[in-house]
Each structure stands twice: as C-alpha cells, then as structure tokens.
Coordinates of C-alpha atoms and ligand atoms in Angstrom, one line a residue:
Chain A
M1 CA 0.0 0.1 -0.1
F2 CA 2.7 2.4 1.1
V3 CA 5.1 1.3 -1.3
G4 CA 2.5 1.4 -4.1
S5 CA 1.6 5.0 -3.4
R6 CA 5.1 5.9 -3.4
L7 CA 5.8 4.4 -6.7
S8 CA 2.9 6.0 -8.2
T9 CA 4.1 9.4 -6.9
V10 CA 7.4 8.9 -8.6
L11 CA 5.7 7.7 -11.9
L12 CA 3.5 10.8 -11.8
V13 CA 6.3 13.3 -11.3
L14 CA 8.3 11.5 -14.1
A15 CA 5.4 11.7 -16.5
A16 CA 4.8 15.5 -15.6
M17 CA 8.4 16.2 -16.3
I18 CA 8.2 14.5 -19.7
V19 CA 5.0 16.4 -20.6
L20 CA 6.6 19.7 -19.5
W21 CA 9.7 18.7 -21.7
Y22 CA 7.5 17.9 -24.5
V23 CA 5.7 21.2 -24.3
A24 CA 8.8 23.3 -24.0
T25 CA 10.6 21.8 -27.0
T26 CA 8.1 20.2 -29.5
I27 CA 4.8 22.1 -29.0
T28 CA 6.0 25.6 -28.2
G29 CA 9.6 25.5 -29.3
L30 CA 10.5 27.7 -26.4
V31 CA 13.7 25.8 -26.1
G32 CA 15.5 25.4 -29.4
P33 CA 16.8 22.0 -30.6
A34 CA 20.5 23.2 -30.4
R35 CA 20.0 23.3 -26.6
L36 CA 17.6 20.5 -25.7
P37 CA 16.6 17.6 -28.1
Q38 CA 12.9 16.8 -28.3
P39 CA 11.5 13.7 -26.6
L40 CA 11.0 11.9 -29.8
E41 CA 14.6 12.5 -31.0
V42 CA 15.8 11.1 -27.7
W43 CA 13.5 8.0 -28.1
Q44 CA 14.8 7.3 -31.6
S45 CA 18.4 7.7 -30.3
F46 CA 17.6 5.1 -27.6
V47 CA 16.1 2.7 -30.2
A48 CA 19.2 3.3 -32.4
I49 CA 21.8 2.5 -29.7
A50 CA 19.7 -0.3 -28.4
T51 CA 19.4 -2.2 -31.6
D52 CA 22.1 -1.0 -34.0
G53 CA 24.5 0.3 -31.5
Y54 CA 26.7 3.5 -31.2
G55 CA 30.2 4.1 -30.2
N56 CA 31.5 0.5 -30.3
G57 CA 28.6 -1.2 -29.0
R58 CA 24.9 -1.6 -28.2
L59 CA 23.3 -0.1 -25.2
H60 CA 23.4 -3.1 -23.0
Q61 CA 27.0 -3.7 -23.7
H62 CA 27.8 -0.2 -22.6
V63 CA 25.6 -0.5 -19.4
L64 CA 27.1 -3.8 -18.5
H65 CA 30.5 -2.7 -18.9
S66 CA 29.9 0.4 -16.7
L67 CA 28.2 -1.8 -14.1
K68 CA 31.2 -4.2 -14.1
L69 CA 33.6 -1.4 -13.4
V70 CA 31.5 0.2 -10.6
A71 CA 30.8 -3.2 -9.0
M72 CA 34.7 -4.1 -9.1
G73 CA 35.8 -0.7 -7.8
F74 CA 33.0 -0.4 -5.3
T75 CA 33.5 -4.0 -4.0
V76 CA 37.1 -3.8 -3.5
A77 CA 36.8 -0.2 -1.7
V78 CA 34.2 -1.8 0.6
C79 CA 36.0 -4.9 1.3
V80 CA 39.2 -2.9 2.3
G81 CA 37.7 0.3 3.6
V82 CA 35.1 -1.2 6.0
P83 CA 37.5 -3.3 8.0
L84 CA 40.0 -0.7 8.1
G85 CA 37.5 1.9 9.4
L86 CA 36.3 -0.6 12.0
W87 CA 39.9 -1.3 13.1
M88 CA 40.7 2.5 13.2
G89 CA 37.6 3.0 15.3
H90 CA 38.3 0.2 17.6
S91 CA 42.0 0.7 18.2
R92 CA 43.7 3.8 19.1
R93 CA 47.0 2.5 17.8
A94 CA 45.6 1.7 14.5
E95 CA 44.1 5.0 14.5
A96 CA 47.4 6.8 15.3
L97 CA 49.1 4.7 12.6
I98 CA 46.7 5.3 9.8
N99 CA 44.9 8.5 10.3
P100 CA 47.9 10.9 9.4
T101 CA 48.1 9.4 6.0
F102 CA 44.4 9.4 5.5
L103 CA 44.1 12.9 6.5
L104 CA 46.7 13.9 3.8
L105 CA 45.0 11.7 1.0
R106 CA 41.5 12.7 1.8
P107 CA 41.5 16.2 0.5
I108 CA 42.7 14.9 -2.9
P109 CA 39.7 14.7 -5.4
P110 CA 39.4 11.2 -6.8
L111 CA 39.5 12.7 -10.3
A112 CA 42.9 13.9 -9.4
W113 CA 44.1 10.4 -9.4
I114 CA 43.2 9.8 -13.1
P115 CA 46.5 10.9 -14.6
L116 CA 48.5 8.7 -12.1
A117 CA 46.1 5.9 -12.8
I118 CA 46.8 6.3 -16.5
V119 CA 50.5 6.3 -15.9
W120 CA 50.5 3.3 -13.8
L121 CA 47.9 1.1 -15.5
G122 CA 47.3 2.6 -19.0
L123 CA 44.1 3.5 -20.6
G124 CA 42.3 0.3 -19.9
D125 CA 39.7 -0.9 -17.3
A126 CA 42.2 -1.3 -14.6
A127 CA 43.0 2.4 -14.2
K128 CA 39.1 3.2 -14.1
I129 CA 38.7 0.6 -11.5
L130 CA 41.5 2.2 -9.5
V131 CA 39.9 5.6 -9.6
I132 CA 36.6 4.3 -8.6
F133 CA 38.2 2.4 -5.8
V134 CA 39.9 5.7 -4.5
A135 CA 36.6 7.5 -4.7
A136 CA 34.5 4.8 -3.0
F137 CA 37.2 4.0 -0.4
V138 CA 37.1 7.2 1.5
P139 CA 33.4 7.3 2.7
S140 CA 33.7 3.6 3.5
V141 CA 36.6 4.1 6.0
I142 CA 35.4 7.3 7.5
N143 CA 31.8 6.1 8.2
S144 CA 32.7 2.7 9.5
Y145 CA 35.3 4.5 11.7
T146 CA 32.6 6.9 13.0
G147 CA 30.2 3.9 13.4
V148 CA 32.5 2.4 15.9
R149 CA 33.1 5.5 17.8
N150 CA 29.3 6.0 18.1
I151 CA 28.5 2.8 19.8
D152 CA 26.9 3.5 23.2
K153 CA 29.8 3.3 25.7
P154 CA 27.6 1.4 28.3
V155 CA 26.8 -1.2 25.7
L156 CA 30.5 -1.9 25.1
E157 CA 30.8 -2.1 28.8
A158 CA 28.0 -4.6 29.0
A159 CA 29.6 -6.7 26.5
R160 CA 33.0 -6.7 28.4
M161 CA 30.9 -7.6 31.6
L162 CA 29.2 -10.5 30.0
G163 CA 32.6 -12.1 29.2
I164 CA 32.7 -11.7 25.5
R165 CA 35.7 -13.1 23.6
R166 CA 37.6 -11.3 21.0
F167 CA 36.2 -12.8 17.9
S168 CA 32.6 -12.9 18.8
F169 CA 33.2 -9.3 20.0
V170 CA 33.8 -8.1 16.5
R171 CA 31.0 -10.2 15.0
E172 CA 28.3 -9.6 17.7
V173 CA 29.1 -6.3 19.0
L174 CA 31.4 -4.1 16.8
V175 CA 29.9 -4.7 13.5
P176 CA 26.2 -4.8 14.3
G177 CA 26.7 -1.7 16.5
S178 CA 28.4 0.1 13.6
L179 CA 26.2 -1.1 10.9
P180 CA 23.9 1.9 10.5
M181 CA 26.9 4.1 9.9
I182 CA 28.5 1.4 7.8
F183 CA 25.6 1.6 5.4
T184 CA 25.6 5.3 5.3
G185 CA 29.2 4.9 4.1
L186 CA 28.3 2.3 1.5
R187 CA 25.6 4.6 0.1
L188 CA 28.1 7.5 -0.3
S189 CA 30.6 5.1 -1.7
L190 CA 28.3 3.8 -4.3
Q191 CA 27.3 7.4 -5.4
A192 CA 31.0 8.3 -5.5
S193 CA 31.6 5.4 -7.6
W194 CA 29.1 6.3 -10.3
T195 CA 30.3 9.9 -10.3
T196 CA 33.9 9.0 -10.9
L197 CA 33.0 6.2 -13.4
V198 CA 31.6 8.6 -15.9
A199 CA 34.4 11.0 -15.4
A200 CA 37.1 8.2 -15.8
E201 CA 35.2 6.8 -18.9
L202 CA 35.3 10.2 -20.4
I203 CA 39.0 9.8 -21.2
G204 CA 40.0 7.0 -23.6
A205 CA 37.3 4.4 -23.1
L206 CA 36.0 2.1 -25.8
Y207 CA 32.8 1.0 -23.8
G208 CA 30.7 2.5 -21.1
L209 CA 28.2 5.2 -20.5
G210 CA 30.9 7.7 -20.2
S211 CA 32.3 6.7 -23.6
I212 CA 28.9 7.4 -25.1
L213 CA 28.7 10.8 -23.6
N214 CA 32.3 11.6 -25.0
Q215 CA 31.6 10.2 -28.4
A216 CA 28.2 12.0 -28.6
A217 CA 29.8 15.3 -27.5
Q218 CA 32.3 14.8 -30.4
D219 CA 29.5 14.1 -32.8
I220 CA 27.4 17.0 -31.6
Y221 CA 24.5 14.6 -30.9
P222 CA 22.5 16.0 -27.9
A223 CA 19.9 13.4 -28.0
M224 CA 22.4 10.6 -27.6
I225 CA 24.0 12.6 -24.7
M226 CA 20.6 12.6 -23.0
V227 CA 20.2 8.9 -23.5
A228 CA 23.6 8.2 -21.8
M229 CA 22.7 10.5 -19.0
I230 CA 19.3 9.1 -18.4
F231 CA 21.0 5.6 -18.3
V232 CA 23.5 6.8 -15.8
G233 CA 20.6 8.1 -13.7
I234 CA 18.8 4.7 -14.0
C235 CA 21.9 2.6 -13.1
G236 CA 22.7 4.8 -10.1
A237 CA 19.2 4.8 -8.8
T238 CA 18.8 0.9 -9.3
T239 CA 22.0 0.1 -7.6
T240 CA 21.2 2.5 -4.7
W241 CA 17.8 0.8 -4.4
L242 CA 19.4 -2.5 -4.3
L243 CA 21.8 -1.4 -1.5
G244 CA 18.7 -0.2 0.4
Q245 CA 17.1 -3.6 0.1
V246 CA 20.3 -5.2 1.5
E247 CA 20.4 -2.7 4.3
A248 CA 16.8 -3.4 5.4
R249 CA 17.6 -7.1 5.6
A250 CA 20.8 -6.6 7.4
M251 CA 19.3 -4.5 10.1
P252 CA 16.0 -6.1 10.9
W253 CA 15.8 -4.5 14.5
R254 CA 15.7 -1.0 12.9
H255 CA 12.7 -1.8 10.8
E256 CA 10.4 -3.6 13.2
R257 CA 7.7 -1.4 14.4
A258 CA 6.9 -0.7 18.1
L259 CA 4.6 -3.3 19.7
Q260 CA 1.1 -2.7 21.1
Chain B
M1 CA 33.5 -14.9 53.5
S2 CA 32.5 -11.5 52.6
A3 CA 31.3 -11.2 48.8
I4 CA 32.4 -7.6 48.1
E5 CA 35.1 -5.8 49.9
F6 CA 36.2 -2.3 49.8
K7 CA 39.6 -1.8 51.6
D8 CA 40.8 1.8 52.1
V9 CA 39.7 2.7 48.8
C10 CA 40.6 6.2 47.5
R11 CA 40.0 7.7 44.1
T12 CA 41.1 10.9 42.6
F13 CA 40.2 12.2 39.2
R14 CA 42.2 14.9 37.4
R15 CA 40.3 18.0 36.5
D16 CA 41.6 21.3 35.3
G17 CA 45.1 20.1 36.1
K18 CA 44.4 19.3 39.6
D19 CA 43.8 16.0 41.3
L20 CA 40.5 16.0 42.8
L21 CA 39.7 13.5 45.7
I22 CA 36.4 11.9 45.0
L23 CA 36.3 8.9 47.3
D24 CA 38.2 9.0 50.6
R25 CA 39.1 5.7 52.3
I26 CA 36.1 3.9 51.7
N27 CA 35.9 0.6 53.9
L28 CA 32.7 -1.5 53.3
T29 CA 32.0 -5.1 53.1
V30 CA 28.9 -6.8 51.6
A31 CA 28.2 -10.3 53.0
D32 CA 27.3 -13.3 50.9
K33 CA 23.8 -13.0 49.7
E34 CA 23.3 -9.5 51.3
F35 CA 21.5 -6.7 49.5
V36 CA 23.3 -3.4 50.3
A37 CA 22.1 -0.1 49.2
I38 CA 24.3 3.1 48.9
V39 CA 22.6 6.4 49.2
G40 CA 24.3 9.7 49.0
P41 CA 24.3 13.2 47.4
S42 CA 24.9 13.2 43.6
G43 CA 28.6 13.5 42.7
C44 CA 29.7 11.8 45.9
G45 CA 31.1 8.9 44.0
K46 CA 28.4 6.1 44.3
T47 CA 28.7 5.2 40.6
T48 CA 32.4 5.2 40.7
C49 CA 32.2 2.7 43.7
M50 CA 30.0 0.4 41.7
R51 CA 32.3 0.6 38.6
M52 CA 35.2 -0.3 40.7
A53 CA 33.5 -3.4 41.9
A54 CA 32.7 -4.2 38.3
G55 CA 36.2 -3.7 37.1
L56 CA 35.3 -0.8 34.8
E57 CA 37.1 1.7 37.1
F58 CA 40.1 1.3 39.4
P59 CA 41.0 2.7 42.8
S60 CA 43.9 5.0 43.3
T61 CA 44.9 3.4 46.4
G62 CA 43.3 0.5 48.4
T63 CA 41.7 -2.6 46.9
V64 CA 38.4 -3.9 45.9
S65 CA 37.8 -7.5 45.8
V66 CA 34.9 -9.9 45.1
S67 CA 34.8 -13.3 46.7
G68 CA 38.4 -12.7 47.9
K69 CA 39.8 -12.1 44.4
Q70 CA 41.0 -8.6 43.6
V71 CA 39.0 -7.0 40.7
I72 CA 41.1 -6.4 37.7
E73 CA 38.7 -6.5 34.9
P74 CA 35.0 -6.7 34.2
G75 CA 33.5 -10.2 34.2
P76 CA 30.4 -12.3 34.3
D77 CA 30.9 -13.0 38.0
R78 CA 30.0 -9.4 38.7
A79 CA 26.8 -8.7 36.7
V80 CA 26.0 -5.0 36.2
V81 CA 22.7 -3.5 35.7
F82 CA 23.2 -0.1 34.1
Q83 CA 21.0 3.0 34.6
Q84 CA 20.5 3.3 30.7
F85 CA 19.8 -0.5 30.5
A86 CA 22.7 -1.0 27.9
L87 CA 20.9 -3.8 26.0
F88 CA 22.2 -4.7 22.6
P89 CA 19.7 -3.0 20.2
W90 CA 20.3 -5.5 17.4
K91 CA 19.6 -8.6 19.5
S92 CA 16.1 -9.8 20.7
V93 CA 15.1 -10.1 24.3
H94 CA 16.1 -13.8 24.1
E95 CA 19.4 -13.2 22.5
N96 CA 20.2 -10.3 24.9
I97 CA 19.8 -12.8 27.8
D98 CA 21.5 -15.7 25.9
F99 CA 24.6 -13.6 25.2
G100 CA 26.4 -13.9 28.5
L101 CA 25.4 -17.6 28.8
R102 CA 26.9 -18.3 25.4
A103 CA 30.0 -16.4 26.5
K104 CA 30.2 -18.7 29.4
G105 CA 30.0 -21.7 27.2
L106 CA 27.0 -23.3 28.6
P107 CA 25.3 -26.1 26.7
E108 CA 22.1 -25.2 24.5
T109 CA 19.6 -27.0 26.7
E110 CA 20.8 -25.5 29.9
R111 CA 20.8 -22.0 28.4
Q112 CA 17.2 -22.4 27.2
K113 CA 16.1 -23.5 30.6
I114 CA 17.8 -20.6 32.3
I115 CA 16.4 -18.1 29.8
A116 CA 12.8 -19.4 30.0
H117 CA 13.1 -19.3 33.8
Y118 CA 14.0 -15.5 33.9
I119 CA 11.7 -14.6 31.0
G120 CA 9.0 -16.0 33.2
L121 CA 10.2 -14.4 36.5
M122 CA 10.6 -11.0 34.9
N123 CA 7.1 -11.1 33.2
L124 CA 8.6 -11.0 29.7
K125 CA 6.7 -14.0 28.2
G126 CA 5.6 -13.3 24.6
Y127 CA 8.3 -10.8 24.1
E128 CA 11.2 -13.2 23.4
S129 CA 11.8 -12.1 19.9
A130 CA 11.0 -8.4 20.3
F131 CA 13.9 -5.9 19.9
P132 CA 14.8 -3.6 22.8
H133 CA 13.5 -0.5 21.0
Q134 CA 10.2 -2.1 20.6
L135 CA 9.7 -2.3 24.5
S136 CA 8.9 0.3 27.1
G137 CA 11.7 1.4 29.6
G138 CA 10.4 -0.7 32.3
M139 CA 10.4 -3.8 30.1
Q140 CA 13.9 -3.0 28.8
Q141 CA 15.2 -2.8 32.4
R142 CA 13.4 -6.1 33.2
V143 CA 15.4 -7.6 30.2
A144 CA 18.7 -6.1 31.8
I145 CA 17.9 -7.6 35.2
A146 CA 17.0 -11.0 33.7
R147 CA 20.3 -10.8 31.8
A148 CA 22.3 -10.1 34.9
Y149 CA 20.7 -12.7 37.1
A150 CA 20.8 -15.3 34.4
L151 CA 24.5 -15.1 34.6
D152 CA 24.3 -16.5 38.1
P153 CA 26.9 -14.0 39.3
E154 CA 28.7 -13.9 42.6
A155 CA 27.6 -10.2 42.9
L156 CA 25.0 -8.1 41.2
L157 CA 25.9 -4.3 40.8
M158 CA 23.0 -2.0 40.0
D159 CA 23.5 1.7 39.4
E160 CA 20.3 3.6 39.9
P161 CA 18.7 0.8 37.7
F162 CA 15.2 2.6 38.0
G163 CA 16.4 6.1 37.7
A164 CA 15.4 6.6 34.1
L165 CA 11.8 5.1 34.5
D166 CA 8.6 7.0 35.3
A167 CA 7.2 6.9 38.8
Q168 CA 4.6 4.1 38.2
T169 CA 6.9 1.7 36.3
R170 CA 9.5 2.4 39.0
V171 CA 7.2 1.1 41.8
V172 CA 6.3 -1.9 39.9
M173 CA 10.0 -2.7 39.3
Q174 CA 10.7 -2.2 43.0
E175 CA 8.1 -4.6 44.0
E176 CA 9.3 -7.2 41.4
L177 CA 12.9 -6.6 42.6
V178 CA 12.0 -7.3 46.2
K179 CA 10.1 -10.5 45.1
L180 CA 13.1 -11.6 43.1
A181 CA 15.7 -10.7 45.8
R182 CA 13.7 -12.5 48.7
K183 CA 13.0 -15.6 46.4
N184 CA 16.5 -15.6 45.0
P185 CA 18.9 -14.1 47.4
R186 CA 22.0 -12.8 45.9
T187 CA 24.9 -10.4 46.8
V188 CA 23.7 -7.0 45.6
L189 CA 25.3 -3.7 45.6
F190 CA 22.5 -1.2 44.7
I191 CA 23.2 2.5 44.1
T192 CA 20.3 4.9 44.4
H193 CA 19.5 8.4 45.4
A194 CA 16.0 7.5 46.4
V195 CA 15.8 7.0 50.2
E196 CA 12.5 5.0 50.1
E197 CA 13.9 2.7 47.4
A198 CA 17.0 1.9 49.6
V199 CA 14.9 1.3 52.7
Y200 CA 12.5 -0.9 51.0
L201 CA 14.9 -3.1 49.1
A202 CA 18.1 -3.4 51.2
D203 CA 19.3 -5.4 54.1
R204 CA 21.6 -2.5 54.9
V205 CA 21.9 1.1 53.8
V206 CA 25.1 2.9 53.5
I207 CA 24.9 6.6 53.7
M208 CA 27.7 8.6 52.0
T209 CA 29.0 12.2 52.6
S210 CA 29.2 14.7 49.9
R211 CA 32.5 15.0 48.2
P212 CA 34.9 13.6 48.9
G213 CA 32.7 10.5 49.5
K214 CA 33.1 8.7 52.8
V215 CA 31.0 6.1 54.5
K216 CA 29.0 8.3 56.9
E217 CA 26.8 5.6 58.4
I218 CA 25.5 2.3 57.9
L219 CA 22.0 1.3 59.0
D220 CA 20.7 -2.1 59.4
I221 CA 17.3 -2.5 57.9
K222 CA 17.0 -6.2 57.8
S223 CA 16.5 -6.8 61.5
V224 CA 13.7 -4.1 61.5
R225 CA 12.1 -5.6 58.4
E226 CA 12.1 -9.0 59.9
T227 CA 10.9 -8.1 63.4
E228 CA 8.3 -5.8 61.9
N229 CA 7.4 -8.5 59.1
W230 CA 7.3 -6.0 56.2
D231 CA 7.4 -8.8 53.6
Q232 CA 3.8 -9.8 54.5
H233 CA 2.8 -6.7 52.6
Q234 CA 2.5 -7.1 48.8
K235 CA 2.5 -3.5 48.0
I236 CA 5.3 -0.9 48.5
E237 CA 2.8 1.9 49.7
D238 CA 1.8 -0.4 52.5
V239 CA 5.3 -1.0 53.7
M240 CA 5.9 2.8 53.4
D241 CA 3.1 3.6 55.7
L242 CA 4.6 1.5 58.5
A243 CA 5.9 3.5 61.5
S244 CA 9.1 1.5 61.5
F245 CA 9.6 2.4 57.7
V246 CA 8.8 6.0 58.3
H247 CA 11.3 6.1 61.2
L248 CA 14.1 4.7 59.2
R249 CA 13.4 6.9 56.2
S250 CA 13.4 10.1 58.1
R251 CA 16.7 9.1 59.8
I252 CA 18.4 8.7 56.5
W253 CA 16.9 11.8 55.2
K254 CA 18.1 13.9 57.9
S255 CA 21.5 12.4 57.7
L256 CA 21.6 13.3 54.0
R257 CA 20.1 16.8 54.6
E258 CA 23.2 17.5 56.7
E259 CA 25.3 16.7 53.7
H260 CA 23.5 19.0 51.5
A261 CA 23.7 21.8 54.1
G262 CA 27.5 21.2 54.3
D263 CA 27.7 21.6 50.4
H264 CA 28.2 25.3 50.3
Ligands
LIG1 N1 36.2 9.3 34.4 C1 36.1 10.4 35.1 N2 37.0 11.5 35.0 C2 36.9 12.6 35.8 N3 36.0 12.7 36.6 C3 35.2 11.8 37.0 C4 35.1 10.5 36.1 N4 34.1 9.8 36.7 C5 33.5 10.4 37.6 N5 34.2 11.6 37.9 C6 33.9 12.6 38.9 O1 33.7 12.0 40.1 C7 32.6 12.4 40.9 C8 31.8 11.4 41.4 O2 31.0 10.8 40.2 P1 30.0 9.7 40.4 O3 30.7 8.4 41.0 O4 29.4 9.6 39.0 O5 29.0 10.2 41.5 P2 27.6 9.8 41.8 O6 27.2 8.5 41.0 O7 27.4 9.7 43.4 O8 26.7 10.9 41.4 C9 31.9 13.6 39.9 O9 32.3 14.8 40.3 C10 32.3 13.2 38.7 O10 32.4 14.3 37.8
LIG2 MG1 25.8 8.1 39.6

C-alpha cells in the first residue's frame, strides 16, 4: 500500500516532467533543438543505440561494462575500507598509525588520481577501477570508523561484563553496532563510484556510458548525450535501491515497528 | 567470607590540571547474599564505587575484591545493571539474555532452561523475539535484570537501575525486585539516590557524605524488616506507611540533609 503509493508518485512526477519537456521543445519551441533535443529524438536515439549500437557497441554492452567497473571498484573499496575503518575506530593504535596518511590523502579529489592511474595502468579498465576504488574507499573508511565511535559506551561495557571473547566481539558487537553508519558509508561510496566512473570513462574508453557521452559530444549529438545521461541515472538509482534492500535485511531491528 | 570488599579505597580524578579527591578511604564489606544499598548526594562517587566493583574503574589506592579475588577486569561473575539499560539494540530479548550464557560456554539445553526461567520471572513471556526499542523502558530494564541474574553471578551491581523510569513503572519494578531478591537471594550492591527505594529493598543502607565521598553511617534495615514483618505486605505503599519504615526513612533523610547543608 505504502510502497505502491510512493511508486505512483514517482511515476506521476516523471510523467509530468516528460510532458513539460514535450511542451517546451516540441509544442511551443520555447527551447530550441540546439539546446535541448525533443523527446521523440531522444527516443529514436535510444532505439538506435539499443538495436544497431553506437560508439563500439549496443546499449546493453555499454551498461554492463559500466556496471562491471562500478561493481569491481566499489566491492574492493568496501572490502578494504570497512574493515580498515572498523579497526581504526576500535584501536587507538591503528588510528594513530593510519589517520595521518588518511588525512593527507582525503582532500585529494578522486579525479586527481586519473593521470596517475593512467601512468600506472594505462588507458584500460584497470585504471578506471583504481579511480573508482579511490573514490569509494574514503566514505567507507570514515563512516565505519565513526560507526564504531558512536556505539553506546555502556553497551560496550556490558559486552565486556558479559565476558565476550575477541572474535565474537567483532561479529556480535562491533559490526552490528556500527552497521547503521557502515551503510551510510556504502551509500556514499556507491554514489561516488558512479560519479567517478563517468568521469573516468570520458577519457579514452571504448565502452561504457561515459564513452557514449564522450563520443556523442564529439558528434554534436545532444539526443544521444541525453540517452547516456538517463541511463547513468537509472543505473545509479537501481544500484542504490538494491543497496537499500540489503540494508533493510541486514538490520531487521531497525525496521520492526513498536509493539502494542 | 564477604562477597564484596572495599578496603581503604581512595580515588582521585584529574580535573583542570588538579587532582580532585572523589572517594576518601572507603571501607565497606557486603556479606554473601546480602543486599546493600548506597545512598548519597549526587557527585559523591556512588557510581565510581560500583564501577570499581565491576572492574570498569580502578581505585587510586586501596583494593576492591569480590569473593576474595581482587578485581582487575570486568567479568560475568559481577553482573552489572546499568541505569541506561545498555541492552544490545540489534539482539532480541532472548538473544540479549543468551549472550552472556553463550560467552560462558553453557550447553544449549541449559541455556534455554535458564532463559525461560528468567523470562517467566521477569514477566517477559511473549516478548522473546522483540527488539529492545520495541519495548517500554520498564520492560527493557526487566530484560537487563534478567540478563544479569541469568549469569548466576557472585555479585550483582546495580547503578540507579530505576532512575530512568517513570514513577509508576518504578514502583512496579521495585516490587518485582523485592520478590526476586527474597526468592532468589544474591549479593547485591545497589546504588540509588532515592531513600525509600533503599529502605524498601536493602538489608543494609550505606549513607555517604558529599565529596569527597566517605562512608558516613551504615543502617541495619533487615533486622527491623524481619521483626516488623514488612514482607507480609505485597504493595510498596503499605510498607511505606509502617511506622518502622517511616522512622528509618526520616533518619536517612536527616543524615543526607546535613550533607546538602554542608555543600556550600
Ligand atoms: N572518568 C572520570 N573522569 C573525571 N571525573 C570523573 C570521572 N568519573 C567520575 N568523575 C567525577 O567523580 C565524581 C563522582 O562521580 P560519580 O561516581 O558518578 O558520582 P555519583 O554517582 O555519586 O553521582 C563526579 O564529580 C564526577 O564528575
Ligand atoms: Mg551516579
């Protein structure tokens, strides 16, 4: 019921935007075709790239390629970043050891790593994955670290009092206690992954949504630019939604309603 | 053998670059299966005393021991009930109680038996799979008490366990704790600043001075309670109306009032 009404709101807003777009470009011509393509053109471009392909491949190949890069960069960043953040939050010594380096690396925008990544790894996928990794890594670490620090002190003391041993402490107290912040970090990491993916693919990529953007800009093909942008949006929204589903299942205690 | 023993315990904390004496030569023993309540003005170091028995805090000089062993770290032999409950929000009622039992390495069947016993005793039936945030404050504290009792500890340490509850819930919890304590006598160190609560629950009441906290006097409640047969009354208000109760309560009140007067 609730989900249904929210979905219909989203669809309604989308439909209204398309109507507005249609009115502004096709019916009234208020916005000229050089600035914004008409809905029909965009649809035709979509059909063209989906069936015949554009820029070295068909749409699904580009989408899958981008998804693969994001998945790899994001996964590696999370698998390294979350444990590192948890460790830094738990151990003062780890914090003292790692934090200075981290503070120095943090202000460097992920895109500033692109030249170095190209020098190290060339123009292929590996360089792009590295840049996505760097972008996704930082929010994972920081939020996991904050998550540990935010665990209620009496709860930690209760765990010690109950006689918890080291391993189960990590699994049963440290991780679940930090989980809300860990997921905040994952969401930010995912966002950063998509942002950097497109930027990384703008340079010397054969496949991917960013490469379509690049190619279409060179061809002065605004309708195709819009198709690529729309698909970046769809991919980002879908993966974020998936992460939300994982989050709800990982933390059932946050979603159970009050009794009575 | 005395279960909890404070021997010449002093504690200083550093504040604004100065060492501030908080507890001054505390000598106190709690006998086996005895229920001792500590009352005192706020800031006199009651919580610090309890935390030292728990192993969450340490004396600057002197020693704290439980069952003859000096306290060096927290452990399940000294179960703590915190004022803010300190339940694991990500664990159900059942899992919260089970946590300490698993850490102790008890076999599954025995754990289930113990959990069922305390779920029943603390009126938590039907709520086994609920998460803490789904429960009222009073129920959460009952889970925390069940979790502590289930450990079968040598000493129970409670720091104003009912301080965060509303007045009605508090009364119910006090009555339940009395029933539990009489049915299931344990060594209890109970911190409170509510005088009635101390007199109603405890075998002995320790009155502390304002900072630096010292043991001012110790009153024997148990002998009065037994000769006047307080436990025949089910309700706390009936006990509180008894002349013997009123007498003890005002004695403690007066003693505490002197401490507040000496504050400034
Ligand atoms: N870890 C600490 N560091 C500095 N001062 C502390 C610390 N713990 C307690 N104190 C101080 O010790 C005094 C006694 O505190 P506490 O034991 O909590 O008193 P009570 O429980 O009787 O109100 C207070 O003035 C408090 O500020
Ligand atoms: Mg206190």
